[in-house]
Structures are given as structure tokens and as C-alpha cells.
């Protein structure tokens, strides 16, 4: 592989105090879709019960632990060390993107500062993560969507993907994107819809609504028509509103 073909080089920085070790497999599978996790560091007090669960998976994923003892209650040395390391890595000029794994809004300014340098930031945190941090990232992935899939049922069929919200909850934002793309006949390419959704809401993810991909989510809302072109590409439009029937005497 030539240098020009190399995957984006990423720095993965994990806040162990605000992240469950249960997501580790899904986390690095998701990061692999973005680029190469060149730096993998985790920050926390691994002598505490809250962070001990990470100890069993560190070597499996080649994560370097940075031990930070909680000498004073209420003072988070882990956050400070993570920020210092992030800035050092940023100014090294070696990275194409940063993955910040935390649900803590304290990292909002860090994410914004990295993006000011033209470097992408990908956030990973729970659905409760404050909007300020979510929107400071180019893309934000809910860690609930990275938890291991449920085991097969006794009949051998896998269970449906977990849903954090009902599919219908995605209808308004999809309708908004279709309106923004504004075509004469109302049909818009599904790929363009996906791109605009990512630009409009950094945390938009079909898995949040129980769908594996955008086309599945669009179908499950039952609010849109889907058409497949001869090229195989999909396009969608809003379903026509039912006309009101005139009352007759």
C-alpha cells in the first residue's frame, strides 16, 4: 500500500471513568470503519472498582493505560491528562483525526479546539452525553449502539437490533433533509440524504432507531416512498398526504 492509499491515522483517547468496558469490541470495530487507530490510550484510576473492568481487555486491543490516582475527591486528573496528551498529539501533526471516548461535556472545548485545526473529531459516548459535546464533534456515535448483539434465540434466529428510539422519531429530520435538497419532483437520492443527515446532526445513526442502515430506517418509518433506479441506487420522497374527504349530507 502506498502512503497515499494509507487509511486515516487516528488517535483514540478513552476516558475510563465515563466509559464502560463492555463496548470495547464494538468501539474498535466502529473506529476501523473510519481509519487506523494508531494511538490507543485510556485514562483512569484502575485501582477503583469503576475502572477495573478495563484491565481485562487492555492487552486484547493494545490499549495503553495511563494510571491517574484520585488523590483528591472531586478533582479529575484523568481528564486533565487526556487533554494534555491530546494537545501534544495534535501539535505533532501526525494524525488525521481524533476519537474521544467519553460522555463528559468537559471535553467540548477540546473537540472544538482540535476541529479549529482542521482535524476531524469523532465522539463516542452514551445517549445522555450533553448536546454541546455531541455537536462539537464531526460525528458522534452512541455507545449503546456498540454493545454486543443479543445472543441467538432458541430457534436459531438472531434478535432484532436494539432500539433507543422508535423509527417514527427519525421522520421529522428526514423530512427536513428532503426539503433542503428541494428537487422538482420530490425524489432525492438516498446517498445525498445520508450525507446531509450527517452534516445536520452529528449524532444521527440508523441504529439508534433499531435499523442497521438508512434504507431500512426509511422503510420502517412508513412515511416515505422508495424507488430503485436502473443503476441500483435508491431514491426517496415523502408519501403524498391523503386528501381530506368532503363531507356529504
Tab-separated table of C-alpha atoms in Angstrom, residues 95-232:
chain	number	residue	atom	x	y	z
A	95	UNK	CA	-2.868	12.482	12.926
A	96	UNK	CA	-5.815	12.833	10.567
A	97	UNK	CA	-8.446	12.503	13.278
A	98	UNK	CA	-9.156	12.033	16.976
A	99	UNK	CA	-11.602	9.641	18.634
A	100	UNK	CA	-12.673	10.969	22.037
A	101	UNK	CA	-14.462	8.293	24.041
A	102	UNK	CA	-16.397	9.867	26.912
A	103	UNK	CA	-19.838	11.119	27.920
A	104	UNK	CA	-18.316	14.097	29.740
A	105	UNK	CA	-19.177	17.587	28.480
A	106	UNK	CA	-15.802	18.794	29.815
A	107	UNK	CA	-14.284	17.641	26.515
A	108	UNK	CA	-16.431	20.018	24.445
A	109	UNK	CA	-13.727	22.674	24.225
A	110	UNK	CA	-11.073	20.072	23.423
A	111	UNK	CA	-13.142	18.761	20.500
A	112	UNK	CA	-13.768	22.295	19.247
A	113	UNK	CA	-10.066	23.205	19.548
A	114	UNK	CA	-8.973	20.170	17.529
A	115	UNK	CA	-11.509	20.939	14.800
A	116	UNK	CA	-10.231	24.522	14.626
A	117	UNK	CA	-7.009	22.971	13.317
A	118	UNK	CA	-8.949	21.279	10.506
A	119	UNK	CA	-8.717	17.835	12.134
A	120	UNK	CA	-11.799	15.627	12.404
A	121	UNK	CA	-13.106	14.626	15.828
A	122	UNK	CA	-15.260	11.528	16.302
A	123	UNK	CA	-17.035	11.331	19.656
A	124	UNK	CA	-18.244	8.180	21.386
A	125	UNK	CA	-20.486	8.402	24.436
A	126	UNK	CA	-23.786	7.479	25.993
A	127	UNK	CA	-27.075	8.925	24.819
A	128	UNK	CA	-27.087	11.145	27.920
A	129	UNK	CA	-23.977	12.991	26.649
A	130	UNK	CA	-24.684	16.757	26.640
A	131	UNK	CA	-25.504	18.230	23.246
A	132	UNK	CA	-22.580	20.662	23.455
A	133	UNK	CA	-20.048	17.823	23.240
A	134	UNK	CA	-22.029	15.903	20.619
A	135	UNK	CA	-22.241	18.885	18.297
A	136	UNK	CA	-18.574	19.798	18.772
A	137	UNK	CA	-17.671	16.526	17.039
A	138	UNK	CA	-17.828	15.890	13.320
A	139	UNK	CA	-19.694	12.700	14.137
A	140	UNK	CA	-20.941	11.324	17.441
A	141	UNK	CA	-21.742	7.639	17.985
A	142	UNK	CA	-23.842	6.467	20.917
A	143	UNK	CA	-22.030	3.715	22.802
A	144	UNK	CA	-25.347	1.966	23.435
A	145	UNK	CA	-25.245	1.113	19.718
A	146	UNK	CA	-21.840	-0.541	20.189
A	147	UNK	CA	-22.849	-3.045	22.863
A	148	UNK	CA	-22.611	-6.743	21.915
A	149	UNK	CA	-25.521	-8.085	19.871
A	150	UNK	CA	-28.038	-10.209	21.792
A	151	UNK	CA	-27.459	-13.981	21.548
A	152	UNK	CA	-29.497	-16.089	19.095
A	153	UNK	CA	-32.881	-17.301	20.263
A	154	UNK	CA	-33.598	-20.992	20.844
A	155	UNK	CA	-34.983	-21.200	17.293
A	156	UNK	CA	-31.601	-20.080	15.934
A	157	UNK	CA	-32.799	-16.671	14.753
A	158	UNK	CA	-30.894	-13.591	15.869
A	159	UNK	CA	-32.877	-10.990	17.744
A	160	UNK	CA	-33.641	-7.662	16.140
A	161	UNK	CA	-31.226	-4.819	16.764
A	162	UNK	CA	-31.972	-2.870	19.952
A	163	UNK	CA	-33.733	0.443	19.513
A	164	UNK	CA	-33.060	3.544	21.611
A	165	UNK	CA	-35.888	5.425	19.873
A	166	UNK	CA	-38.872	4.482	17.723
A	167	UNK	CA	-38.321	4.711	13.933
A	168	UNK	CA	-41.044	7.353	13.695
A	169	UNK	CA	-38.839	9.687	15.753
A	170	UNK	CA	-36.493	9.964	12.743
A	171	UNK	CA	-39.251	11.054	10.339
A	172	UNK	CA	-39.066	14.833	11.036
A	173	UNK	CA	-35.319	15.142	10.423
A	174	UNK	CA	-35.501	13.042	7.235
A	175	UNK	CA	-38.383	15.222	6.005
A	176	UNK	CA	-36.288	18.292	6.807
A	177	UNK	CA	-33.393	16.992	4.711
A	178	UNK	CA	-35.667	16.194	1.768
A	179	UNK	CA	-36.999	19.755	1.935
A	180	UNK	CA	-33.450	21.150	1.993
A	181	UNK	CA	-32.436	19.152	-1.084
A	182	UNK	CA	-35.529	20.576	-2.832
A	183	UNK	CA	-35.960	18.745	-6.153
A	184	UNK	CA	-38.735	19.463	-8.681
A	185	UNK	CA	-40.380	16.042	-8.453
A	186	UNK	CA	-39.685	15.484	-4.745
A	187	UNK	CA	-37.385	12.493	-5.351
A	188	UNK	CA	-33.923	12.728	-3.751
A	189	UNK	CA	-31.011	10.245	-3.811
A	190	UNK	CA	-30.763	8.268	-0.586
A	191	UNK	CA	-26.994	8.785	-0.569
A	192	UNK	CA	-27.460	12.558	-0.601
A	193	UNK	CA	-29.947	12.246	2.258
A	194	UNK	CA	-27.412	10.304	4.304
A	195	UNK	CA	-24.695	12.884	3.670
A	196	UNK	CA	-26.927	15.779	4.640
A	197	UNK	CA	-28.153	13.975	7.763
A	198	UNK	CA	-24.539	13.607	8.914
A	199	UNK	CA	-23.970	17.325	8.297
A	200	UNK	CA	-27.177	18.345	10.046
A	201	UNK	CA	-26.933	16.132	13.142
A	202	UNK	CA	-23.558	14.728	14.212
A	203	UNK	CA	-25.250	12.027	16.305
A	204	UNK	CA	-27.669	10.727	13.647
A	205	UNK	CA	-27.356	6.949	13.378
A	206	UNK	CA	-29.934	4.472	11.960
A	207	UNK	CA	-29.002	2.041	14.747
A	208	UNK	CA	-30.448	4.459	17.283
A	209	UNK	CA	-33.845	3.726	15.726
A	210	UNK	CA	-33.364	-0.043	15.507
A	211	UNK	CA	-32.184	-0.132	11.867
A	212	UNK	CA	-28.887	-1.421	10.532
A	213	UNK	CA	-28.741	1.052	7.647
A	214	UNK	CA	-30.519	4.175	6.421
A	215	UNK	CA	-32.645	2.391	3.803
A	216	UNK	CA	-34.009	0.045	6.495
A	217	UNK	CA	-34.851	3.015	8.693
A	218	UNK	CA	-36.628	4.860	5.857
A	219	UNK	CA	-38.765	1.782	5.175
A	220	UNK	CA	-39.611	1.249	8.832
A	221	UNK	CA	-40.906	4.803	9.269
A	222	UNK	CA	-43.576	4.087	6.603
A	223	UNK	CA	-43.531	7.835	5.853
A	224	UNK	CA	-41.581	7.734	2.582
A	225	UNK	CA	-41.735	6.172	-0.869
A	226	UNK	CA	-38.617	4.316	-2.055
A	227	UNK	CA	-37.637	3.760	-5.678
A	228	UNK	CA	-34.684	1.806	-7.072
A	229	UNK	CA	-33.124	3.213	-10.252
A	230	UNK	CA	-31.724	1.068	-13.073
A	231	UNK	CA	-28.255	1.805	-11.688
A	232	UNK	CA	-29.275	0.167	-8.414
